[in-house]
């Protein structure tokens, strides 16, 4: 659960989870698989990179039992994700949507600052 004292804003949400931004602690909260995990900004993007690098085609083609799941242990968290192929796809959707919204927000702020400077 997200700290009740935290001031969070929803970044991106699907029926499988969500990402929230905490301005008080300068971090992102990932809500996924009925748990919530806090990530420093750099660790959040590192997790996205690791999830994107998982080879879904190899997992589907491999008939061994060990290929059915991936275990991901993000940096500086006590969380361990045990992910099926569907879980990986769901998490990718959440992380990709969150990254897009974060980048979009950054671009909008740049444009607003630029327009404010031009208006002066």
PDB file of C-alpha atoms in Angstrom:
ATOM      1  CA  UNK A   1       0.000   0.000   0.000  1.00  0.00           C
ATOM      2  CA  UNK A   2       1.120   3.523  -0.745  1.00  0.00           C
ATOM      3  CA  UNK A   3       2.125   5.548   2.305  1.00  0.00           C
ATOM      4  CA  UNK A   4      -0.940   7.518   3.479  1.00  0.00           C
ATOM      5  CA  UNK A   5       1.229  10.618   3.996  1.00  0.00           C
ATOM      6  CA  UNK A   6       2.540  10.531   0.448  1.00  0.00           C
ATOM      7  CA  UNK A   7       1.196  13.006  -2.072  1.00  0.00           C
ATOM      8  CA  UNK A   8       0.698  10.883  -5.175  1.00  0.00           C
ATOM      9  CA  UNK A   9      -0.642  11.555  -8.626  1.00  0.00           C
ATOM     10  CA  UNK A  10      -1.726   8.840 -11.020  1.00  0.00           C
ATOM     11  CA  UNK A  11       0.637   8.603 -13.987  1.00  0.00           C
ATOM     12  CA  UNK A  12      -0.893   5.661 -15.843  1.00  0.00           C
ATOM     13  CA  UNK A  13      -3.396   2.940 -14.998  1.00  0.00           C
ATOM     14  CA  UNK A  14      -4.772  -0.234 -16.562  1.00  0.00           C
ATOM     15  CA  UNK A  15      -6.973  -2.961 -15.131  1.00  0.00           C
ATOM     16  CA  UNK A  16      -3.775  -4.861 -14.250  1.00  0.00           C
ATOM     17  CA  UNK A  17      -2.008  -2.142 -12.291  1.00  0.00           C
ATOM     18  CA  UNK A  18      -0.901   1.457 -12.100  1.00  0.00           C
ATOM     19  CA  UNK A  19       2.005   3.827 -11.665  1.00  0.00           C
ATOM     20  CA  UNK A  20       1.796   6.791  -9.319  1.00  0.00           C
ATOM     21  CA  UNK A  21       4.236   9.663  -8.852  1.00  0.00           C
ATOM     22  CA  UNK A  22       5.037  10.792  -5.324  1.00  0.00           C
ATOM     23  CA  UNK A  23       6.154  14.401  -5.183  1.00  0.00           C
ATOM     24  CA  UNK A  24       6.900  14.166  -1.457  1.00  0.00           C
ATOM     25  CA  UNK A  25       9.469  11.372  -1.772  1.00  0.00           C
ATOM     26  CA  UNK A  26      10.393  11.994  -5.428  1.00  0.00           C
ATOM     27  CA  UNK A  27       9.683   8.416  -6.495  1.00  0.00           C
ATOM     28  CA  UNK A  28       7.271   6.271  -8.473  1.00  0.00           C
ATOM     29  CA  UNK A  29       4.954   3.678  -6.973  1.00  0.00           C
ATOM     30  CA  UNK A  30       4.165   0.601  -9.060  1.00  0.00           C
ATOM     31  CA  UNK A  31       0.930  -1.148  -8.189  1.00  0.00           C
ATOM     32  CA  UNK A  32       1.052  -4.628  -9.716  1.00  0.00           C
ATOM     33  CA  UNK A  33       0.053  -8.169  -8.655  1.00  0.00           C
ATOM     34  CA  UNK A  34      -1.827  -6.829  -5.630  1.00  0.00           C
ATOM     35  CA  UNK A  35       1.279  -5.160  -4.146  1.00  0.00           C
ATOM     36  CA  UNK A  36       2.737  -1.692  -4.307  1.00  0.00           C
ATOM     37  CA  UNK A  37       6.455  -1.050  -4.694  1.00  0.00           C
ATOM     38  CA  UNK A  38       8.328   2.261  -4.508  1.00  0.00           C
ATOM     39  CA  UNK A  39      11.081   2.989  -7.024  1.00  0.00           C
ATOM     40  CA  UNK A  40      13.567   5.802  -7.288  1.00  0.00           C
ATOM     41  CA  UNK A  41      13.248   7.395 -10.701  1.00  0.00           C
ATOM     42  CA  UNK A  42      16.372   5.769 -12.151  1.00  0.00           C
ATOM     43  CA  UNK A  43      15.403   2.355 -10.755  1.00  0.00           C
ATOM     44  CA  UNK A  44      11.934   2.667 -12.278  1.00  0.00           C
ATOM     45  CA  UNK A  45      13.392   3.215 -15.752  1.00  0.00           C
ATOM     46  CA  UNK A  46      15.904   0.417 -15.189  1.00  0.00           C
ATOM     47  CA  UNK A  47      13.015  -1.943 -14.350  1.00  0.00           C
ATOM     48  CA  UNK A  48      11.272  -0.928 -17.570  1.00  0.00           C
ATOM     49  CA  UNK A  49      14.442  -1.646 -19.540  1.00  0.00           C
ATOM     50  CA  UNK A  50      14.765  -5.098 -17.909  1.00  0.00           C
ATOM     51  CA  UNK A  51      11.119  -5.974 -18.596  1.00  0.00           C
ATOM     52  CA  UNK A  52      11.413  -4.811 -22.222  1.00  0.00           C
ATOM     53  CA  UNK A  53      14.507  -7.002 -22.673  1.00  0.00           C
ATOM     54  CA  UNK A  54      12.678 -10.222 -21.750  1.00  0.00           C
ATOM     55  CA  UNK A  55      12.372 -12.502 -24.766  1.00  0.00           C
ATOM     56  CA  UNK A  56       8.707 -13.506 -24.977  1.00  0.00           C
ATOM     57  CA  UNK A  57       9.200 -15.479 -28.211  1.00  0.00           C
ATOM     58  CA  UNK A  58      11.903 -17.602 -26.561  1.00  0.00           C
ATOM     59  CA  UNK A  59       9.679 -18.236 -23.549  1.00  0.00           C
ATOM     60  CA  UNK A  60       6.807 -19.375 -25.763  1.00  0.00           C
ATOM     61  CA  UNK A  61       8.990 -21.571 -27.966  1.00  0.00           C
ATOM     62  CA  UNK A  62      10.883 -23.232 -25.099  1.00  0.00           C
ATOM     63  CA  UNK A  63       9.054 -26.346 -23.882  1.00  0.00           C
ATOM     64  CA  UNK A  64      10.994 -26.705 -20.631  1.00  0.00           C
ATOM     65  CA  UNK A  65       9.181 -25.958 -17.385  1.00  0.00           C
ATOM     66  CA  UNK A  66      11.731 -23.300 -16.445  1.00  0.00           C
ATOM     67  CA  UNK A  67      10.762 -21.177 -19.453  1.00  0.00           C
ATOM     68  CA  UNK A  68       7.218 -20.583 -18.192  1.00  0.00           C
ATOM     69  CA  UNK A  69       8.211 -17.828 -15.762  1.00  0.00           C
ATOM     70  CA  UNK A  70      10.805 -15.101 -15.292  1.00  0.00           C
ATOM     71  CA  UNK A  71      11.982 -13.961 -11.878  1.00  0.00           C
ATOM     72  CA  UNK A  72      12.828 -10.272 -11.649  1.00  0.00           C
ATOM     73  CA  UNK A  73      14.314  -8.721  -8.534  1.00  0.00           C
ATOM     74  CA  UNK A  74      14.421  -4.928  -9.004  1.00  0.00           C
ATOM     75  CA  UNK A  75      17.305  -2.924  -7.579  1.00  0.00           C
ATOM     76  CA  UNK A  76      16.944  -1.419  -4.093  1.00  0.00           C
ATOM     77  CA  UNK A  77      13.608  -3.083  -3.346  1.00  0.00           C
ATOM     78  CA  UNK A  78      12.569  -6.088  -1.337  1.00  0.00           C
ATOM     79  CA  UNK A  79      10.187  -7.069  -4.118  1.00  0.00           C
ATOM     80  CA  UNK A  80      10.538 -10.153  -6.272  1.00  0.00           C
ATOM     81  CA  UNK A  81       8.347 -10.462  -9.358  1.00  0.00           C
ATOM     82  CA  UNK A  82       7.515 -13.945 -10.624  1.00  0.00           C
ATOM     83  CA  UNK A  83       6.136 -13.256 -14.070  1.00  0.00           C
ATOM     84  CA  UNK A  84       4.346 -15.448 -16.585  1.00  0.00           C
ATOM     85  CA  UNK A  85       4.243 -14.403 -20.225  1.00  0.00           C
ATOM     86  CA  UNK A  86       0.881 -12.699 -19.661  1.00  0.00           C
ATOM     87  CA  UNK A  87       2.236 -10.923 -16.556  1.00  0.00           C
ATOM     88  CA  UNK A  88       5.197  -9.650 -18.581  1.00  0.00           C
ATOM     89  CA  UNK A  89       2.874  -8.299 -21.277  1.00  0.00           C
ATOM     90  CA  UNK A  90       0.647  -6.642 -18.661  1.00  0.00           C
ATOM     91  CA  UNK A  91       3.637  -5.093 -16.883  1.00  0.00           C
ATOM     92  CA  UNK A  92       5.097  -3.882 -20.179  1.00  0.00           C
ATOM     93  CA  UNK A  93       1.820  -2.143 -20.965  1.00  0.00           C
ATOM     94  CA  UNK A  94       1.829  -0.386 -17.586  1.00  0.00           C
ATOM     95  CA  UNK A  95       5.494   0.644 -17.752  1.00  0.00           C
ATOM     96  CA  UNK A  96       5.309   1.764 -21.381  1.00  0.00           C
ATOM     97  CA  UNK A  97       2.196   3.830 -20.722  1.00  0.00           C
ATOM     98  CA  UNK A  98       3.767   5.381 -17.633  1.00  0.00           C
ATOM     99  CA  UNK A  99       6.989   6.248 -19.487  1.00  0.00           C
ATOM    100  CA  UNK A 100       4.993   7.840 -22.301  1.00  0.00           C
ATOM    101  CA  UNK A 101       2.963   9.946 -19.856  1.00  0.00           C
ATOM    102  CA  UNK A 102       6.104  11.008 -17.966  1.00  0.00           C
ATOM    103  CA  UNK A 103       7.798  12.079 -21.210  1.00  0.00           C
ATOM    104  CA  UNK A 104       4.641  13.816 -22.456  1.00  0.00           C
ATOM    105  CA  UNK A 105       4.342  15.759 -19.196  1.00  0.00           C
ATOM    106  CA  UNK A 106       7.985  16.794 -19.478  1.00  0.00           C
ATOM    107  CA  UNK A 107       7.490  18.058 -23.037  1.00  0.00           C
ATOM    108  CA  UNK A 108       4.347  19.990 -22.090  1.00  0.00           C
ATOM    109  CA  UNK A 109       6.217  21.678 -19.227  1.00  0.00           C
ATOM    110  CA  UNK A 110       9.077  22.609 -21.591  1.00  0.00           C
ATOM    111  CA  UNK A 111       6.646  24.182 -24.047  1.00  0.00           C
ATOM    112  CA  UNK A 112       4.823  26.079 -21.302  1.00  0.00           C
ATOM    113  CA  UNK A 113       8.121  27.413 -19.922  1.00  0.00           C
ATOM    114  CA  UNK A 114       9.240  28.421 -23.418  1.00  0.00           C
ATOM    115  CA  UNK A 115       5.925  30.222 -24.062  1.00  0.00           C
ATOM    116  CA  UNK A 116       6.160  31.961 -20.689  1.00  0.00           C
ATOM    117  CA  UNK A 117       9.650  33.241 -21.524  1.00  0.00           C
ATOM    118  CA  UNK A 118       8.475  34.459 -24.955  1.00  0.00           C
ATOM    119  CA  UNK A 119       5.487  36.238 -23.394  1.00  0.00           C
ATOM    120  CA  UNK A 120       7.709  38.288 -21.084  1.00  0.00           C
TER     121      UNK A 120
END
